[in-house]
PDB file of C-alpha atoms in Angstrom:
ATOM      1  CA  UNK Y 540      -6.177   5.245 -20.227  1.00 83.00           C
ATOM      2  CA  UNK Y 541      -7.773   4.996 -17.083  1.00 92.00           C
ATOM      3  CA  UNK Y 542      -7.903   1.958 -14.233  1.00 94.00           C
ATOM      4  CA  UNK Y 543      -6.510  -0.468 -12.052  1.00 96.00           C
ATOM      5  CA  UNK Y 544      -3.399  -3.211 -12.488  1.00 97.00           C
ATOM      6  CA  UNK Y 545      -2.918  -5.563  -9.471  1.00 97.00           C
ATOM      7  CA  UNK Y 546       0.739  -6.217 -10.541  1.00 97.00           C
ATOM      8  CA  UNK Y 547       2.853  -8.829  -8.658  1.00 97.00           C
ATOM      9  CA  UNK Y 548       6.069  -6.477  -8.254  1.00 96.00           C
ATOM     10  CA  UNK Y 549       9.132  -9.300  -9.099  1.00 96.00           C
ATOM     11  CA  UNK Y 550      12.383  -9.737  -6.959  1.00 95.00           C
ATOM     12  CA  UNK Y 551      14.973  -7.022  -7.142  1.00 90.00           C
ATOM     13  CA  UNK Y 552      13.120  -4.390  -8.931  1.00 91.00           C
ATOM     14  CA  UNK Y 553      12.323  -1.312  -6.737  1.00 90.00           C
ATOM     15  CA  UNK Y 554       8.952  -0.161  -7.289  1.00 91.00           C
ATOM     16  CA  UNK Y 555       9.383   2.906  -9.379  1.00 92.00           C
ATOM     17  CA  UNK Y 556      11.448   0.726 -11.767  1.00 94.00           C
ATOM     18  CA  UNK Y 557       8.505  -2.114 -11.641  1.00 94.00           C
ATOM     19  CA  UNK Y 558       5.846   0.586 -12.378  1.00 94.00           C
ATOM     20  CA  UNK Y 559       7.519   2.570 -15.525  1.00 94.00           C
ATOM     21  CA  UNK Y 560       8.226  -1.170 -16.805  1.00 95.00           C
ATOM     22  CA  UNK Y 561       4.200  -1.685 -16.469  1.00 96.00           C
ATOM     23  CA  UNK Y 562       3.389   1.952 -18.094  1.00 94.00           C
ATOM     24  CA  UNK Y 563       5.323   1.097 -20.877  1.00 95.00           C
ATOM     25  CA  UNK Y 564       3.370  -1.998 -21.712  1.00 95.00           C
ATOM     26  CA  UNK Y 565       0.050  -0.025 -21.510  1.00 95.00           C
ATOM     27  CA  UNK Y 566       1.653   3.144 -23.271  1.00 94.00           C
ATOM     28  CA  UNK Y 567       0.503   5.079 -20.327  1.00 93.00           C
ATOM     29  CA  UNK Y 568       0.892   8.672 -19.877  1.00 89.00           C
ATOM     30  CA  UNK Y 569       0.012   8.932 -16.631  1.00 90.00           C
ATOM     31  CA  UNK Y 570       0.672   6.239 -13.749  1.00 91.00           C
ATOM     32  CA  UNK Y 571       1.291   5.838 -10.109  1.00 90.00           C
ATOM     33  CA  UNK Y 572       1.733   2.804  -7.489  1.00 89.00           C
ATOM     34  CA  UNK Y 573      -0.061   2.711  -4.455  1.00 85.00           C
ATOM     35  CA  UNK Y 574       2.538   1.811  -1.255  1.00 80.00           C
ATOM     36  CA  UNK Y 575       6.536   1.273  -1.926  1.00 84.00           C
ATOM     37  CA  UNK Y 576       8.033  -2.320  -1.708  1.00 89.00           C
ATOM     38  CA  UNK Y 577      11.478  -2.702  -1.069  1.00 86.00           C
ATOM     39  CA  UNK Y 578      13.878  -4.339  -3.900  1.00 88.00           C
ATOM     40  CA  UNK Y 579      14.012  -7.392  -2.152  1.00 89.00           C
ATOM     41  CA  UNK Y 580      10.280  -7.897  -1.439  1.00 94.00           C
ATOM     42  CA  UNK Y 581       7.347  -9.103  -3.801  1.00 97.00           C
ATOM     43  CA  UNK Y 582       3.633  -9.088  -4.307  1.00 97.00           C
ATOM     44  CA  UNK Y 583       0.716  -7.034  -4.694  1.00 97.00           C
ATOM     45  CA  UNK Y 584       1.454  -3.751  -6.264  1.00 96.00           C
ATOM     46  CA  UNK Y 585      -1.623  -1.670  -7.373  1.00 95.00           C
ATOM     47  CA  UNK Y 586      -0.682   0.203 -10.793  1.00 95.00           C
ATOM     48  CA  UNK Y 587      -3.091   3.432 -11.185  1.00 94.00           C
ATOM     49  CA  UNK Y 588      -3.647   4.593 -15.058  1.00 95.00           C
ATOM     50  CA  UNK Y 589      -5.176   8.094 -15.636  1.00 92.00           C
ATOM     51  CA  UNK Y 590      -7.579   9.012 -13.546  1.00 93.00           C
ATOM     52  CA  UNK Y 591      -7.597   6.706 -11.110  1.00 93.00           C
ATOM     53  CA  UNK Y 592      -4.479   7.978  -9.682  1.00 90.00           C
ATOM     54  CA  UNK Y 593      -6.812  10.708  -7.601  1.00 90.00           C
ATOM     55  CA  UNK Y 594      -8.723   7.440  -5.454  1.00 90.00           C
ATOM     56  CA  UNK Y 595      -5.263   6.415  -4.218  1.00 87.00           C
ATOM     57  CA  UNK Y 596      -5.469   7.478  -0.884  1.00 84.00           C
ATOM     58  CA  UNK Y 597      -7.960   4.671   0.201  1.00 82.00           C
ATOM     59  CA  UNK Y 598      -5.207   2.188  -0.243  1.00 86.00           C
ATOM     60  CA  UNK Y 599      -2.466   4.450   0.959  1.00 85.00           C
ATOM     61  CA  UNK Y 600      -4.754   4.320   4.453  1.00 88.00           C
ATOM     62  CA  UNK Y 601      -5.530   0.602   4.227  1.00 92.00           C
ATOM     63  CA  UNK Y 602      -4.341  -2.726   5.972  1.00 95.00           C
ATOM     64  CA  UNK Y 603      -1.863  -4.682   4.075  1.00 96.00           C
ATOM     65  CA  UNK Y 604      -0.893  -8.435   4.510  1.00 97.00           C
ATOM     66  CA  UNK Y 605       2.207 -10.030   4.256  1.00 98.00           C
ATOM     67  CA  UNK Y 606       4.089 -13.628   4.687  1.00 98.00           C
ATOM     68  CA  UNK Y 607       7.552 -12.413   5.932  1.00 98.00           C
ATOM     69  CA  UNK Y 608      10.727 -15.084   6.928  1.00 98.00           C
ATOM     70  CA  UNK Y 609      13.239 -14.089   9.107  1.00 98.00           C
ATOM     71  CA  UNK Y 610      16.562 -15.391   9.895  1.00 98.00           C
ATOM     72  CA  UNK Y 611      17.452 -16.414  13.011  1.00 98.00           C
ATOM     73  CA  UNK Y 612      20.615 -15.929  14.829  1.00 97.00           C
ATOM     74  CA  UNK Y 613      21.751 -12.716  13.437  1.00 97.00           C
ATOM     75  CA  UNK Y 614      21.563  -9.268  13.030  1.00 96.00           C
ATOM     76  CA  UNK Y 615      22.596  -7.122  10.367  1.00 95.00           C
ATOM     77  CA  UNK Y 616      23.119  -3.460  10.028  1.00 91.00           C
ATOM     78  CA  UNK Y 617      19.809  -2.658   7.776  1.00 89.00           C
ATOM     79  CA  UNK Y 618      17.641  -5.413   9.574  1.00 92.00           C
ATOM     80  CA  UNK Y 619      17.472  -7.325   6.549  1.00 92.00           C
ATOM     81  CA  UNK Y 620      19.519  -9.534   4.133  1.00 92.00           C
ATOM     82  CA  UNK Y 621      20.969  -6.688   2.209  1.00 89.00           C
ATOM     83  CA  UNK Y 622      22.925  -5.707   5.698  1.00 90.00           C
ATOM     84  CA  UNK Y 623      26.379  -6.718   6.472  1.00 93.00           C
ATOM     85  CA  UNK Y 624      25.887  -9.062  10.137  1.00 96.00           C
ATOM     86  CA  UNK Y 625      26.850  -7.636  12.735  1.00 95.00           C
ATOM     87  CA  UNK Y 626      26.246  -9.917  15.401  1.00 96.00           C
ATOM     88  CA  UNK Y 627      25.500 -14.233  15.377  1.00 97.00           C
ATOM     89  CA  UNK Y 628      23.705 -15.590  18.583  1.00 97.00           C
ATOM     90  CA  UNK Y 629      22.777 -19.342  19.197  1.00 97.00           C
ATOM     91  CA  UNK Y 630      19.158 -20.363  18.034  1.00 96.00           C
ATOM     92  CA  UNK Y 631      16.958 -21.776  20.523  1.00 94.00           C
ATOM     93  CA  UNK Y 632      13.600 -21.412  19.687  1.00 96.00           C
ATOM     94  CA  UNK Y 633      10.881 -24.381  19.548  1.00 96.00           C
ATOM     95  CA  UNK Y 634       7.396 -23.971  18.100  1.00 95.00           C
ATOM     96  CA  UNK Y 635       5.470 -23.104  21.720  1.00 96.00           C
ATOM     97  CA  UNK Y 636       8.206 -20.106  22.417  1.00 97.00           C
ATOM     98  CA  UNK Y 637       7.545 -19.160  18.684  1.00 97.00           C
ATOM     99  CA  UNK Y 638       4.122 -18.773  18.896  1.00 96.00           C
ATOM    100  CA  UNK Y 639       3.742 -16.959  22.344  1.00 97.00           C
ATOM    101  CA  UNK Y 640       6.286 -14.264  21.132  1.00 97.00           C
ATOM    102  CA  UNK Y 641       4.397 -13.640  18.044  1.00 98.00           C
ATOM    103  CA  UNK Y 642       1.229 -13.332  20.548  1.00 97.00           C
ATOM    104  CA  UNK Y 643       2.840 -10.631  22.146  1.00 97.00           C
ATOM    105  CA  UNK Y 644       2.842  -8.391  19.568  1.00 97.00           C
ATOM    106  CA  UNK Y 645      -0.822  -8.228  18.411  1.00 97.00           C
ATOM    107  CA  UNK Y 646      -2.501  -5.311  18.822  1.00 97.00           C
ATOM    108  CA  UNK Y 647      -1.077  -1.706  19.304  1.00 97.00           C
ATOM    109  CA  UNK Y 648       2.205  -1.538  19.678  1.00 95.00           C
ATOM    110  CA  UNK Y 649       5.166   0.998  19.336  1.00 94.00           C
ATOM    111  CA  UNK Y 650       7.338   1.010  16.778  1.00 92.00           C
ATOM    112  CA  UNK Y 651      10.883   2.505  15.638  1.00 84.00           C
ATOM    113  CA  UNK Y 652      11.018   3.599  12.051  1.00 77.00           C
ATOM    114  CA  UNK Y 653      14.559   2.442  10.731  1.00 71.00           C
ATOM    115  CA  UNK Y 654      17.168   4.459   8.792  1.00 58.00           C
ATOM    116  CA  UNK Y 655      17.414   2.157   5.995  1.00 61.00           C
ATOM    117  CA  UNK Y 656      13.795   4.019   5.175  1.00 58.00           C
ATOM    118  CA  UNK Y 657      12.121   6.440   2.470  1.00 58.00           C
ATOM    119  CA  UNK Y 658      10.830   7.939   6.063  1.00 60.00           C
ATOM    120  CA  UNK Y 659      11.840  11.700   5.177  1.00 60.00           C
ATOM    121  CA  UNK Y 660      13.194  14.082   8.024  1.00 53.00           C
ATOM    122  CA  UNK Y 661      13.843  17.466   6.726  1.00 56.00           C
ATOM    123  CA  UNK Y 662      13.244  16.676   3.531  1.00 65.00           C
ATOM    124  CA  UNK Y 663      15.242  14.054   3.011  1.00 67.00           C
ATOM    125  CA  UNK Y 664      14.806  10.529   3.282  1.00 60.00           C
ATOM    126  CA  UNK Y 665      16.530   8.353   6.058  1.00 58.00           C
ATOM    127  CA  UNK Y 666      18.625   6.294   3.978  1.00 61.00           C
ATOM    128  CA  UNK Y 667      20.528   9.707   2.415  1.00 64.00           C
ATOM    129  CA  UNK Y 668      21.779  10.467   6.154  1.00 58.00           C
ATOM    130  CA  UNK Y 669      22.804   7.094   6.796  1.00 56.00           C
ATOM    131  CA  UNK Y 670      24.804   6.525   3.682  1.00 64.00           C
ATOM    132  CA  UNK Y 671      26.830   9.667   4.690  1.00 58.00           C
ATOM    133  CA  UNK Y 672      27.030   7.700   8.320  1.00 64.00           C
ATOM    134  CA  UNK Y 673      24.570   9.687  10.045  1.00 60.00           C
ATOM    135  CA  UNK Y 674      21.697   9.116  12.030  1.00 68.00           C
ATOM    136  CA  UNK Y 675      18.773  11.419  13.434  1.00 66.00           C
ATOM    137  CA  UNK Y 676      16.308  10.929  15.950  1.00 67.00           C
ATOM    138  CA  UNK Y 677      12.998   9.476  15.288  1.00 69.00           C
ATOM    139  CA  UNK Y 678      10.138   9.293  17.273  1.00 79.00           C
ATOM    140  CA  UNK Y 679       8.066   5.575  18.070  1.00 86.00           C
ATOM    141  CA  UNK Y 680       5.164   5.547  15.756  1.00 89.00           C
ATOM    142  CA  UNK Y 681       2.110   3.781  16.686  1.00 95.00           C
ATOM    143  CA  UNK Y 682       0.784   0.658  14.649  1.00 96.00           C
ATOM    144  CA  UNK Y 683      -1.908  -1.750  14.763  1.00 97.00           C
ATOM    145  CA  UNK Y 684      -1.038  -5.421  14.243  1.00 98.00           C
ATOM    146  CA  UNK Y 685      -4.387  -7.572  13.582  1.00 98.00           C
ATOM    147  CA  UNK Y 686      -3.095 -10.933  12.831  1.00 98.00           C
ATOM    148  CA  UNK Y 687      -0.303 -12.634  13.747  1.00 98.00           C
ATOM    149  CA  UNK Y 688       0.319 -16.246  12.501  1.00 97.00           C
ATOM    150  CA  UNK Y 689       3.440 -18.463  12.856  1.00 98.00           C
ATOM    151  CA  UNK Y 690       3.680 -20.343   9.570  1.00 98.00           C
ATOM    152  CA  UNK Y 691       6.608 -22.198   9.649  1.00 97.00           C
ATOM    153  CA  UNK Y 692      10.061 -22.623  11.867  1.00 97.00           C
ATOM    154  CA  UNK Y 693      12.542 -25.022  10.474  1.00 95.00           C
ATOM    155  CA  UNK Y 694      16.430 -24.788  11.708  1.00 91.00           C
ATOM    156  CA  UNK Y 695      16.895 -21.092  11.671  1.00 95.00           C
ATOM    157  CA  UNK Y 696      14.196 -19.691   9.780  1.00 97.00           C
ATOM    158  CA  UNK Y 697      10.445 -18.332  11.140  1.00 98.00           C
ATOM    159  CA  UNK Y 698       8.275 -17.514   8.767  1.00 98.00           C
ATOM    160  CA  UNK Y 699       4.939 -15.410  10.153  1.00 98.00           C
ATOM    161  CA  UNK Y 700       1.983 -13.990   7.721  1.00 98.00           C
ATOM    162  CA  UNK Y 701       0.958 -10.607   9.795  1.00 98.00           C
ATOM    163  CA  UNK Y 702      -1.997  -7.675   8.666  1.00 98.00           C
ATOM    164  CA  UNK Y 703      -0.895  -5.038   9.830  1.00 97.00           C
ATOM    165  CA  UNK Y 704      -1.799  -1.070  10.072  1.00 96.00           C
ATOM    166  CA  UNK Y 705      -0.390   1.325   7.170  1.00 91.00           C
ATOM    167  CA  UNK Y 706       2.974   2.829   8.457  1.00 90.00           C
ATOM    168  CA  UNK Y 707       4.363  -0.946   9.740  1.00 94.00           C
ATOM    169  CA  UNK Y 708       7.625  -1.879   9.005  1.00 92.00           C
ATOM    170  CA  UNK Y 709       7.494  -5.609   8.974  1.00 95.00           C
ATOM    171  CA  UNK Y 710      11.616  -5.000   8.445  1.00 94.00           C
ATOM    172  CA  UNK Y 711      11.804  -3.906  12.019  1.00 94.00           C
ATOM    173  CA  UNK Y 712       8.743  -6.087  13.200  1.00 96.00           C
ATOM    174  CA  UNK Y 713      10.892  -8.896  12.015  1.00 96.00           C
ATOM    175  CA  UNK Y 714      14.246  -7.931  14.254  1.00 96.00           C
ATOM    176  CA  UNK Y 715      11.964  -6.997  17.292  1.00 96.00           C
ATOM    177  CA  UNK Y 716      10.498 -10.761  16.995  1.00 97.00           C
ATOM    178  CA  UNK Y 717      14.313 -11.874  17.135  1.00 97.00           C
ATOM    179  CA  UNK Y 718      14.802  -9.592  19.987  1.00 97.00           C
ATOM    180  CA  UNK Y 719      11.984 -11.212  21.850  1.00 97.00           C
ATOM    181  CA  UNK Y 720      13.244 -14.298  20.835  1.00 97.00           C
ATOM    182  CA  UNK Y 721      16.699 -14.024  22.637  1.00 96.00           C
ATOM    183  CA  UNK Y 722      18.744 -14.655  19.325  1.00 97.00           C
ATOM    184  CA  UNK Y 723      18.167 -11.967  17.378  1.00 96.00           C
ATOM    185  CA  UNK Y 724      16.875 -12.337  13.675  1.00 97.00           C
ATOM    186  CA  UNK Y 725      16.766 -10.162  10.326  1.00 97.00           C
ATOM    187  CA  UNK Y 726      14.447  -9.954   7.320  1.00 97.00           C
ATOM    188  CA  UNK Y 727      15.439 -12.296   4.747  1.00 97.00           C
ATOM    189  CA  UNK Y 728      12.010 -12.415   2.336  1.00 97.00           C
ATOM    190  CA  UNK Y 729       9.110 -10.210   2.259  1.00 97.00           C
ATOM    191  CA  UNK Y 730       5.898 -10.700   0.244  1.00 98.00           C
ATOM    192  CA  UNK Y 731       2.791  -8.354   0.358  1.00 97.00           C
ATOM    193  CA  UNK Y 732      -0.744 -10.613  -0.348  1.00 97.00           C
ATOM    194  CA  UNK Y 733      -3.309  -8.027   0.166  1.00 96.00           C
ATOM    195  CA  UNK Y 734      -4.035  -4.346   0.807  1.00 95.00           C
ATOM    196  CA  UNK Y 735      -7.378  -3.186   1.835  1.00 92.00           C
ATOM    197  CA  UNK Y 736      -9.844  -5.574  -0.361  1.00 91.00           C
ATOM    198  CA  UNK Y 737      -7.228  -6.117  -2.906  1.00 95.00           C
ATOM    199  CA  UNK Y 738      -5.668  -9.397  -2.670  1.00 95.00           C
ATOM    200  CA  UNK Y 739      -2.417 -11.333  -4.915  1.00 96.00           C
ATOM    201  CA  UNK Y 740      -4.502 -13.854  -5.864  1.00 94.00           C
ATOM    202  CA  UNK Y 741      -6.016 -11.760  -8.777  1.00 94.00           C
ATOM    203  CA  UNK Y 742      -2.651 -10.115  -9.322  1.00 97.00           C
ATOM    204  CA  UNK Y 743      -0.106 -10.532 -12.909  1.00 98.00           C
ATOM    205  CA  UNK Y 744       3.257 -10.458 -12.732  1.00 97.00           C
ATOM    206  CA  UNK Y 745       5.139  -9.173 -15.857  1.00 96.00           C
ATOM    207  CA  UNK Y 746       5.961 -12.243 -17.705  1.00 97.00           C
ATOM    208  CA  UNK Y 747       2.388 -12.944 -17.963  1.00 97.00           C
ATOM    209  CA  UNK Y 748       1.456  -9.417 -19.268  1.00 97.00           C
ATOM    210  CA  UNK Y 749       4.213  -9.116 -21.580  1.00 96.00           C
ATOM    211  CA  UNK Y 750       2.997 -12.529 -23.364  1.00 97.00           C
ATOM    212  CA  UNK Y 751      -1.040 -10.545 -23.663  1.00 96.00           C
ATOM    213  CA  UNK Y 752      -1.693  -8.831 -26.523  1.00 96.00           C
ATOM    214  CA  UNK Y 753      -2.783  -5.242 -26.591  1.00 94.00           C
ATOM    215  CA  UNK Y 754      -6.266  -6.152 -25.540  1.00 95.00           C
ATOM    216  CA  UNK Y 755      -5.887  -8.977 -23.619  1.00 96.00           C
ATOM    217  CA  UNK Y 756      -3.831  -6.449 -21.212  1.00 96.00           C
ATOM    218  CA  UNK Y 757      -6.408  -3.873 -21.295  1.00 96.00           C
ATOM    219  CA  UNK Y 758      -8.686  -6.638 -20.058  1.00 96.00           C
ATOM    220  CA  UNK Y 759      -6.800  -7.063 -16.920  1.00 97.00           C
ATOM    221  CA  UNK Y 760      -7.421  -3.101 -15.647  1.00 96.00           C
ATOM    222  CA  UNK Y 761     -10.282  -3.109 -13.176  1.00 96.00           C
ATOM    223  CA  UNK Y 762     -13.041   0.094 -13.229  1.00 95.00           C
ATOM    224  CA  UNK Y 763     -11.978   3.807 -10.969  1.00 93.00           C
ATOM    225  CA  UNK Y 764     -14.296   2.905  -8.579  1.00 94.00           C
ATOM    226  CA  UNK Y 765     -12.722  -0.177  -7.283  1.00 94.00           C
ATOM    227  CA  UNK Y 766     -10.630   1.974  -5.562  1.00 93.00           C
ATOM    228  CA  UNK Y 767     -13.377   3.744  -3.204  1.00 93.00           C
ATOM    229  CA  UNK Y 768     -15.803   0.357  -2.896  1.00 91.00           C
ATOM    230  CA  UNK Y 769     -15.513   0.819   0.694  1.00 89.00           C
ATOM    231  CA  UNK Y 770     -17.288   4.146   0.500  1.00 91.00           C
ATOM    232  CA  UNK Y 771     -21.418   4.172   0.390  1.00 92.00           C
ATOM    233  CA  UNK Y 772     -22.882   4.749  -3.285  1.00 93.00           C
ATOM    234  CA  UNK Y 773     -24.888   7.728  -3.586  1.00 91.00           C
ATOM    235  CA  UNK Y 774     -26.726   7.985  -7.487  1.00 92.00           C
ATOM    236  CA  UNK Y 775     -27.181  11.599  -8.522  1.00 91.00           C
ATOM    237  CA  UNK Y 776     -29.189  12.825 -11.286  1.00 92.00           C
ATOM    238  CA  UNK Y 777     -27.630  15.126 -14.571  1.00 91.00           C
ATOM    239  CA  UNK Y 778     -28.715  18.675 -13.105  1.00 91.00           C
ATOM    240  CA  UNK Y 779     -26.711  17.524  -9.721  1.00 91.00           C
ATOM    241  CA  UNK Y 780     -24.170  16.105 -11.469  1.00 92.00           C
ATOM    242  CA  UNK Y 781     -23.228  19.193 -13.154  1.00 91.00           C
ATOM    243  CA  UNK Y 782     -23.687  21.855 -10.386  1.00 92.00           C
ATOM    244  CA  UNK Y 783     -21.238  19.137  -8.309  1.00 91.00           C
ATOM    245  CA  UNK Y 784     -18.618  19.357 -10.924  1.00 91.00           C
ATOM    246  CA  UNK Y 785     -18.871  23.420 -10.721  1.00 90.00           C
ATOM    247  CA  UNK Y 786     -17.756  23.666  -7.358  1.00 89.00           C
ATOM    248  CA  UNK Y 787     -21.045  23.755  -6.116  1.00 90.00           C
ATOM    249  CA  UNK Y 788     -22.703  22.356  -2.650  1.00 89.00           C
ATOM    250  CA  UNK Y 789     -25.986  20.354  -3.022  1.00 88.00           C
ATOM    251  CA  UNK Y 790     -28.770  20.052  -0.451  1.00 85.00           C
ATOM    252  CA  UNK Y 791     -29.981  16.406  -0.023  1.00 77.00           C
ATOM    253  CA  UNK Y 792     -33.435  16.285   0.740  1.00 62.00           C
ATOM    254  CA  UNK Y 793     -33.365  12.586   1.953  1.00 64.00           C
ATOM    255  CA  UNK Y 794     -31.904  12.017   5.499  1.00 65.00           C
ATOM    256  CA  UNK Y 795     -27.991  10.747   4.836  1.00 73.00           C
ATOM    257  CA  UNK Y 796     -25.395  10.276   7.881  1.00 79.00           C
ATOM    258  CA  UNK Y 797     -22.248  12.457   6.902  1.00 82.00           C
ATOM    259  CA  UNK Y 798     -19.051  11.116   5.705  1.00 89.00           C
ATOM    260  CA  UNK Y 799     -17.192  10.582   2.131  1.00 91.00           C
ATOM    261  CA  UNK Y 800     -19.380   9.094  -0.724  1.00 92.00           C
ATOM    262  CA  UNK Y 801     -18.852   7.280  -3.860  1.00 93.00           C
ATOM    263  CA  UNK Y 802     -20.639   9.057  -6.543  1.00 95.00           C
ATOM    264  CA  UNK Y 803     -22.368   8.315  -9.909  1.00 95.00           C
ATOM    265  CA  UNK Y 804     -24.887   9.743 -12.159  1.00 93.00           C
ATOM    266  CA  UNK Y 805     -26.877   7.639 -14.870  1.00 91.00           C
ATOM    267  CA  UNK Y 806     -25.175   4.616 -13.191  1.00 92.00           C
ATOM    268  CA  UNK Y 807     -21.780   6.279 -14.323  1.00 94.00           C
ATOM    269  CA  UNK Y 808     -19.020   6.575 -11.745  1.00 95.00           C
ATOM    270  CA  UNK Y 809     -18.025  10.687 -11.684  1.00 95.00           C
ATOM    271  CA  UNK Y 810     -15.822  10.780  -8.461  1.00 94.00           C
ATOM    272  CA  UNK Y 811     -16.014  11.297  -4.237  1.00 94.00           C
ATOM    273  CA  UNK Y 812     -17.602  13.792  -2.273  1.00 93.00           C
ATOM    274  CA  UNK Y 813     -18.617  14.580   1.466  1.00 92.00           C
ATOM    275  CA  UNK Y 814     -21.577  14.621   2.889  1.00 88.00           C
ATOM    276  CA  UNK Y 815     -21.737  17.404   5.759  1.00 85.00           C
ATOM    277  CA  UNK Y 816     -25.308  18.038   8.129  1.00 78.00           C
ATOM    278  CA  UNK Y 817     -26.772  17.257   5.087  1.00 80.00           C
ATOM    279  CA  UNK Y 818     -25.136  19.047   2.126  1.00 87.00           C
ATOM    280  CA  UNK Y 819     -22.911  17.603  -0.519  1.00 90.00           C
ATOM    281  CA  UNK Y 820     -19.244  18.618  -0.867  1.00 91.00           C
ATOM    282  CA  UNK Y 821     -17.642  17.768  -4.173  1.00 91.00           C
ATOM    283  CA  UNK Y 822     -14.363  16.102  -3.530  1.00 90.00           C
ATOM    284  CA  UNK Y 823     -12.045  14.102  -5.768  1.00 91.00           C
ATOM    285  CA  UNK Y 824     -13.971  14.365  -9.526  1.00 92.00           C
ATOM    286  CA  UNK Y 825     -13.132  12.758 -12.738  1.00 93.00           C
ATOM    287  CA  UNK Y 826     -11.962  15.530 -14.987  1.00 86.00           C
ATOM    288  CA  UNK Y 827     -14.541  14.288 -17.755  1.00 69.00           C
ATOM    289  CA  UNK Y 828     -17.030  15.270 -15.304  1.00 67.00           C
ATOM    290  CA  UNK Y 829     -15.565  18.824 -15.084  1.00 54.00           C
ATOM    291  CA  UNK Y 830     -15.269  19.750 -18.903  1.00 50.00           C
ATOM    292  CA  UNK Y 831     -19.015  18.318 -19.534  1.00 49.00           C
ATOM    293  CA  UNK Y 832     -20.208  20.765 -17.018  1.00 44.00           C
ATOM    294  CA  UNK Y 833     -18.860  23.481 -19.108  1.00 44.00           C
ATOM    295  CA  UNK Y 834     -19.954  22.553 -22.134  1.00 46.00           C
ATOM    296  CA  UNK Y 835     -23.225  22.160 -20.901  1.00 44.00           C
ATOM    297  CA  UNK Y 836     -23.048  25.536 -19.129  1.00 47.00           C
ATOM    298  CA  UNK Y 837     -21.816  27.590 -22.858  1.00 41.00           C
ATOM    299  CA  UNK Y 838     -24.150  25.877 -24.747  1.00 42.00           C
TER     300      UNK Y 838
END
């Protein structure tokens, strides 16, 4: 089975646990998520099947959206609602001060990863060290935040939708808006809407695929290449098909700027490659495409 499942990952699963759930359903063999969400968050979590697990990377690289509340007032030892609070400040925030804070924070900025991460440092992910009470350094990572939108403040909640570069925590985005803020504030729901192209509204959550029959659920798995649409299409014919999927280089005659390519031959999608002064590098193939090529070349 091979393809794409825009699954709306479900409170209080983590994702691992979300996607064998899904690759039982489909009887899968072979699956993989694209980008973690936390227990406690929700949303748009892209199941690969098969082969489309090689074309992750696009989405591993791309924006994501989210609508994010935080609560005001206090802080809590993990930055979010699964933290014990460890310190309650008085909320005054109206929706002016709101909205210039959030301004502040648009464009690139410097962030902290936090403990409570996967983040790995020797190894080992943060959380491991801080369960066994210790910390480590970590260094300020750079991030791009391209929106920024208050969407609601009522009492002591804020709740912002923010895109936002891969590598963002919105978990520590959220306490440095409290920070800002003068009262503190930690994470209390999370929802990713989009990543890259890919967007919730065309997502199923499991009720809803659990109720499909067989069919009905393999109807809901989009084509490999919806993976790499944001790479140029370049159409090869059979002969270049098959030297491509022996490891070999092609010279183009026509005139092509370099950079990674989306590739298909007879209209069929057979993988990525790199174009470079010219010449065509095979990258990322189907495996199809591979065991053709040497059947064609014993025959």
């Amino acid at each position: 089975m091979d393809g794409v499942l825009l699954f709306d990952k479900p409170l209080e699963l983590s994702s691992n646990t979300a996607l064998q759930k899904v690759r039982r359903l489909y009887n899968a063999e072979k699956a993989g998520h694209t980008g973690t969400l936390d227990p406690l968050a929700t949303g748009l979590l892209p199941v690969c099947f098969g082969e489309a697990t090689k074309f992750t990377l696009s989405l591993l690289d791309a924006d994501k959206r989210y609508r994010a509340t935080i609560r005001l007032g206090q802080r809590t030892t993990t930055g979010d609602a699964e933290g014990e609070v460890i310190e309650t400040r008085p909320v005054a925030v109206d929706q002016a001060r709101a909205a210039t804070v959030l301004a502040r924070f648009l464009g690139e900025i410097r962030q902290l990863p936090p403990m409570h991460s996967a983040l790995k440092h020797q190894g080992k992910p943060l959380y491991e060290y801080i369960r066994k009470g210790e910390t480590v350094e970590r260094e300020l990572r750079t991030i791009f935040i391209r929106e920024l939108t208050l969407e609601r403040l009522q009492d002591s909640e804020l709740e912002f939708s923010v895109l936002c570069s891969k590598g963002t925590y919105v978990r520590t985005l959220a306490e440095d808006i409290g920070e800002m803020l003068g009262c503190g504030g930690h994470l209390i729901a999370l929802r990713r809407t989009g990543i890259g192209e890919f967007s919730l509204d065309h997502a199923y959550t499991l009720e809803q695929l659990e109720a499909m029959d067989a069919g009905s659920r393999d109807a809901c798995l989009m084509p490999l290449d919806s993976l790499v649409q944001n790479l140029p299409p370049l159409e090869l014919d059979e002969v270049q098909a098959n030297r491509l999927a022996q490891g070999q280089k092609l010279g183009l005659t026509d005139a092509f700027p370099s950079g990674k390519r989306r590739l298909y031959a007879g209209g069929r999608f057979i993988g990525i490659g790199d174009l470079e002064g010219g010449r065509l590098v095979p990258g990322r193939l189907l495996s199809g495409v591979a065991r053709a090529a040497a059947r064609r070349d014993t025959a």
